[in-house]
Each structure stands twice: as structure tokens, then as C-alpha cells.
Amino acid sequence: MKYLPAILGEDHPSLSATERAYATIKRQIIQLELGPGIHVTKSTLAHRAGAGTMPVREALTRLQRDGLVQALPRSGYRILPVTLKGTRDLCAFRRLLEVEAAGLAAEIGCPERELARMEELLSVTYETGDPASLDAFLRANLEFDAIIANRCGNDMLAQAVIRVFDELERVLRITLKSLPFSESAVHQRREILEAIRDRDPAAARVAMSARTQAAQEQIIDQLVSHASLAEVSISVT
């Protein structure tokens, strides 16, 4: 089975009303259409999702488990803010998972068509302040890593990596809005690709560790130095 982050998923007609409501609201949170820290009601979310109250209620239960929404006594719900601690924990967890996934993918090997697709994805860039190019870059960046996750040979590990991507995307949409495109990040991803192509697990783990560590430092630095932390509802806790 192939696992995909939400940004690459499709809206299948076979989805239940609850699953569609969940996917719609989650995408709006991740894409910052429902901003961190804002208060919402079930009726508002039902309107935004084009769903009934019951599917939205069930979707909100799942979103609470995802750590994206908090129920407020007698006053609706709050979209949980991004926190520095939560972001550090998320990036560290991502590093643990992706380093192992890259090593396993290199050990097992990737078909040439997937290696060629990863090469193609490395050419996608973005312009600061251009939402369309940023969205295309995020899709390419997460697809690159999803290919690796799906080639690790461990379904539970692949699913865990994909779940992390869904949480990480929201943070990336906040930090990349004012962060110039990094050529060094492309070089780091290319080293991962080459290690997997060469079937070198040790090199793949080293390359992925370096890449995810650099990404973590960049993300945290950007959050800390953001011109207005209140603007994106970032908490230091």
C-alpha cells in the first residue's frame, strides 16, 4: 500500500461524510486557512466543510487526537497554536524516523522510475511571497520524502513518517513564507538520492540525518526570529 501526505491525497467519492469532513478541515488547518489560535464553532466548520453537524463532530474528535484542535467548554473549539517545543519535538521525531527510512530504502533499493521522479522533484523551487510556487515546492518536497518512506519496507514506519509530514506542513507554511529558497537544501536532498541509488544504507542515513538536522535548525531559527510571533500564534511553551 502506498501512503501519501495530505497535500498529495485525493478526494475519493468512496470516503464517508466523516472522512470527507475530517480531510477538508484538516487541510484548512494545515494550509493556514484556519489560522493557529483562532476560535471556531461546529456550525462554522460544518459550513466550511460542506458537511452536517454529526460528521463534523466526529471529525473534530479525530482532529483533537491529531493535536490540531482543542475543545473549549461551552465555547466551541480552538485551532491549536504552533509552539517552539512542539516544533522541536516534531522535527526531532521526524529525524529519527526519516534517517531509518532512508537507510532501509537504500538497502532495499528503489525502481529507476522512482529515482527519476525524485531527480525531477529536486528541480522545483519557490519564490518568497508567491503562494502558488510555495505550494508546488511543498508538494514536491513532501513527495520526495514520501517516495523514500514508501520504499522502506516497513508499513508502520512509512505511516508514521507520513503522519509527521502532515503536522510538519503547517510549520513549513509558516516559516517558508519569508524564507528564501535554499540551494544547500537541494544539495542535501541530492546526496540522499545518490546514496539510495548507490544502495548505500550508511551514506543514506548520514545524508538524511544532516538534511533533517539542518532543516530543524532553520525552522526553529525562523520561528524564533519571526517579525511578529503573535501574527502566527507561536508559543514558546
Coordinates of C-alpha atoms in Angstrom, one line a residue:
M1 CA 0.0 0.0 0.0
K2 CA 1.2 3.5 -0.8
Y3 CA 1.0 6.1 1.9
L4 CA 0.7 9.8 1.0
P5 CA 0.8 13.0 3.0
A6 CA -2.5 15.0 2.9
I7 CA -1.1 17.5 0.4
L8 CA -0.8 14.7 -2.2
G9 CA -4.0 12.9 -1.3
E10 CA -7.1 12.7 -3.4
D11 CA -10.8 13.2 -2.5
H12 CA -12.2 9.8 -3.3
P13 CA -16.0 9.6 -3.8
S14 CA -16.0 6.4 -1.6
L15 CA -15.0 8.4 1.5
S16 CA -17.6 8.6 4.2
A17 CA -19.1 12.0 5.2
T18 CA -17.0 12.0 8.4
E19 CA -13.8 11.2 6.4
R20 CA -14.5 14.0 3.9
A21 CA -15.2 16.5 6.7
Y22 CA -12.0 15.4 8.6
A23 CA -9.9 15.7 5.4
T24 CA -11.4 19.1 4.5
I25 CA -11.0 20.7 7.9
K26 CA -7.5 19.2 8.4
R27 CA -6.4 20.7 5.0
Q28 CA -7.8 24.1 6.0
I29 CA -5.8 24.0 9.3
I30 CA -2.6 22.8 7.6
Q31 CA -2.9 25.4 4.8
L32 CA -3.5 28.1 7.5
E33 CA -6.9 28.9 6.2
L34 CA -7.9 28.2 9.7
G35 CA -5.1 30.1 11.5
P36 CA -3.3 28.9 14.6
G37 CA -5.0 30.0 17.8
I38 CA -8.4 31.1 16.3
H39 CA -11.7 30.0 17.9
V40 CA -14.3 28.2 15.7
T41 CA -17.7 26.6 16.2
K42 CA -19.1 23.3 14.9
S43 CA -21.6 25.3 12.8
T44 CA -18.8 27.4 11.2
L45 CA -16.8 24.3 10.4
A46 CA -19.8 22.5 9.0
H47 CA -20.4 25.4 6.6
R48 CA -16.7 25.5 5.6
A49 CA -16.6 21.7 5.1
G50 CA -20.0 21.5 3.4
A51 CA -20.9 18.8 5.9
G52 CA -23.5 18.0 8.5
T53 CA -23.1 18.6 12.2
M54 CA -22.6 14.9 13.1
P55 CA -19.8 14.2 10.6
V56 CA -18.1 17.5 11.8
R57 CA -18.4 16.4 15.4
E58 CA -16.8 13.1 14.7
A59 CA -14.1 14.8 12.6
L60 CA -13.3 17.2 15.4
T61 CA -12.7 14.2 17.7
R62 CA -10.1 12.9 15.3
L63 CA -8.5 16.3 15.0
Q64 CA -8.2 16.6 18.7
R65 CA -6.3 13.3 18.7
D66 CA -4.1 14.7 16.0
G67 CA -3.2 17.6 18.2
L68 CA -4.7 20.2 15.9
V69 CA -7.8 21.2 17.7
Q70 CA -8.8 21.8 21.4
A71 CA -12.4 21.6 22.7
L72 CA -13.4 24.6 24.8
P73 CA -16.1 24.3 27.5
R74 CA -19.3 25.8 26.1
S75 CA -17.5 28.0 23.6
G76 CA -16.6 25.8 20.6
Y77 CA -13.0 24.9 19.6
R78 CA -9.6 26.4 19.2
I79 CA -7.1 25.7 16.5
L80 CA -4.1 24.8 18.5
P81 CA -1.1 27.2 18.0
V82 CA 2.3 26.2 16.8
T83 CA 4.7 26.0 19.8
L84 CA 8.5 26.1 19.8
K85 CA 8.7 23.0 22.0
G86 CA 6.2 21.1 19.8
T87 CA 8.1 22.1 16.7
R88 CA 11.4 20.9 18.2
D89 CA 9.8 17.6 19.2
L90 CA 8.2 17.2 15.8
C91 CA 11.5 17.9 14.0
A92 CA 13.5 15.5 16.3
F93 CA 10.9 12.8 15.8
R94 CA 11.0 13.3 12.0
R95 CA 14.7 13.0 12.1
L96 CA 14.6 9.6 13.9
L97 CA 12.0 8.2 11.5
E98 CA 13.4 9.5 8.2
V99 CA 17.0 8.5 9.0
E100 CA 15.9 4.9 9.4
A101 CA 13.5 5.1 6.4
A102 CA 16.3 6.3 4.2
G103 CA 18.7 3.6 5.3
L104 CA 16.1 0.9 4.7
A105 CA 15.2 2.3 1.3
A106 CA 18.8 2.3 0.3
E107 CA 19.2 -1.3 1.5
I108 CA 16.1 -2.5 -0.4
G109 CA 16.6 -0.2 -3.4
C110 CA 14.2 2.0 -5.5
P111 CA 13.0 1.3 -9.0
E112 CA 14.6 3.5 -11.6
R113 CA 11.3 5.3 -12.4
E114 CA 11.1 6.4 -8.7
L115 CA 14.7 7.5 -8.7
A116 CA 14.0 9.5 -11.9
R117 CA 10.9 11.1 -10.3
M118 CA 13.0 12.1 -7.2
E119 CA 15.5 13.7 -9.6
E120 CA 12.7 15.6 -11.3
L121 CA 11.3 16.8 -7.9
L122 CA 14.7 18.3 -7.0
S123 CA 14.2 20.9 -9.8
V124 CA 11.2 22.5 -8.1
T125 CA 11.9 25.8 -6.4
Y126 CA 9.8 28.7 -5.0
E127 CA 9.7 32.5 -4.9
T128 CA 9.3 34.2 -1.5
G129 CA 5.9 35.7 -1.3
D130 CA 4.4 33.6 -4.1
P131 CA 1.9 31.2 -2.6
A132 CA 1.5 29.2 -5.8
S133 CA 5.2 28.4 -6.1
L134 CA 5.4 27.7 -2.4
D135 CA 2.6 25.2 -2.7
A136 CA 4.3 23.5 -5.6
F137 CA 7.5 23.3 -3.7
L138 CA 5.9 21.8 -0.7
R139 CA 4.2 19.2 -2.8
A140 CA 7.5 18.3 -4.5
N141 CA 9.4 18.3 -1.2
L142 CA 7.0 16.0 0.6
E143 CA 6.6 13.7 -2.4
F144 CA 10.4 13.3 -2.5
D145 CA 10.3 12.1 1.1
A146 CA 7.1 10.1 0.7
I147 CA 8.8 8.0 -2.0
I148 CA 11.6 7.2 0.4
A149 CA 9.1 6.3 3.2
N150 CA 7.1 4.0 0.9
R151 CA 10.3 2.2 -0.1
C152 CA 11.5 1.4 3.5
G153 CA 9.7 -1.9 3.6
N154 CA 8.0 -1.2 6.9
D155 CA 4.4 -0.1 6.7
M156 CA 4.2 1.1 10.3
L157 CA 7.4 3.3 9.8
A158 CA 6.0 4.6 6.5
Q159 CA 2.7 5.6 8.1
A160 CA 4.5 7.3 11.0
V161 CA 6.6 9.3 8.6
I162 CA 3.6 10.4 6.6
R163 CA 1.7 11.5 9.7
V164 CA 4.7 13.6 10.7
F165 CA 4.6 15.3 7.2
D166 CA 1.0 16.4 7.8
E167 CA 2.0 18.1 11.0
L168 CA 5.2 19.5 9.6
E169 CA 3.5 21.0 6.6
R170 CA 1.7 23.6 8.7
V171 CA 5.0 24.7 10.3
L172 CA 6.7 24.9 6.9
R173 CA 3.9 27.1 5.5
I174 CA 4.6 29.5 8.4
T175 CA 8.4 29.5 8.1
L176 CA 8.8 29.4 4.4
K177 CA 6.6 32.5 3.8
S178 CA 9.6 34.7 4.5
L179 CA 12.5 32.3 4.0
P180 CA 14.4 32.5 0.7
F181 CA 14.8 29.2 -1.3
S182 CA 17.9 27.2 -0.1
E183 CA 20.2 25.7 -2.8
S184 CA 22.0 23.9 0.0
A185 CA 18.8 22.0 0.9
V186 CA 18.7 20.8 -2.7
H187 CA 22.3 19.6 -2.4
Q188 CA 21.4 17.7 0.8
R189 CA 18.5 16.0 -0.8
R190 CA 20.6 15.1 -3.8
E191 CA 23.1 13.4 -1.5
I192 CA 20.2 11.3 -0.1
L193 CA 19.1 10.4 -3.6
E194 CA 22.6 9.4 -4.7
A195 CA 23.1 7.2 -1.6
I196 CA 19.8 5.4 -2.2
R197 CA 20.7 5.0 -5.9
D198 CA 24.1 3.5 -4.9
R199 CA 22.3 1.2 -2.4
D200 CA 24.5 2.6 0.4
P201 CA 22.4 2.5 3.7
A202 CA 25.1 4.1 5.9
A203 CA 25.5 7.0 3.5
A204 CA 21.8 7.4 3.2
R205 CA 21.4 7.6 6.9
V206 CA 24.2 10.1 7.3
A207 CA 22.8 12.3 4.4
M208 CA 19.3 12.2 5.8
S209 CA 20.5 13.0 9.3
A210 CA 22.4 16.0 8.1
R211 CA 19.5 17.2 6.0
T212 CA 16.8 16.9 8.7
Q213 CA 19.1 18.4 11.3
A214 CA 19.8 21.4 9.1
A215 CA 16.0 21.7 8.4
Q216 CA 15.3 21.6 12.2
E217 CA 17.8 24.4 12.9
Q218 CA 16.4 26.5 10.0
I219 CA 12.8 26.1 11.1
I220 CA 13.4 26.9 14.8
D221 CA 15.6 29.9 13.9
Q222 CA 12.9 31.2 11.6
L223 CA 10.2 30.8 14.2
V224 CA 12.2 32.5 16.9
S225 CA 13.2 35.4 14.7
H226 CA 9.8 35.9 13.1
A227 CA 9.0 39.6 13.0
S228 CA 5.7 39.1 14.8
L229 CA 5.3 35.8 16.7
A230 CA 1.7 36.8 17.6
E231 CA 0.9 37.0 13.9
V232 CA 1.3 33.2 13.5
S233 CA 0.3 32.4 17.1
I234 CA 3.6 30.8 18.1
S235 CA 4.0 30.0 21.8
V236 CA 7.4 29.5 23.5
T237 CA 6.0 26.7 25.7

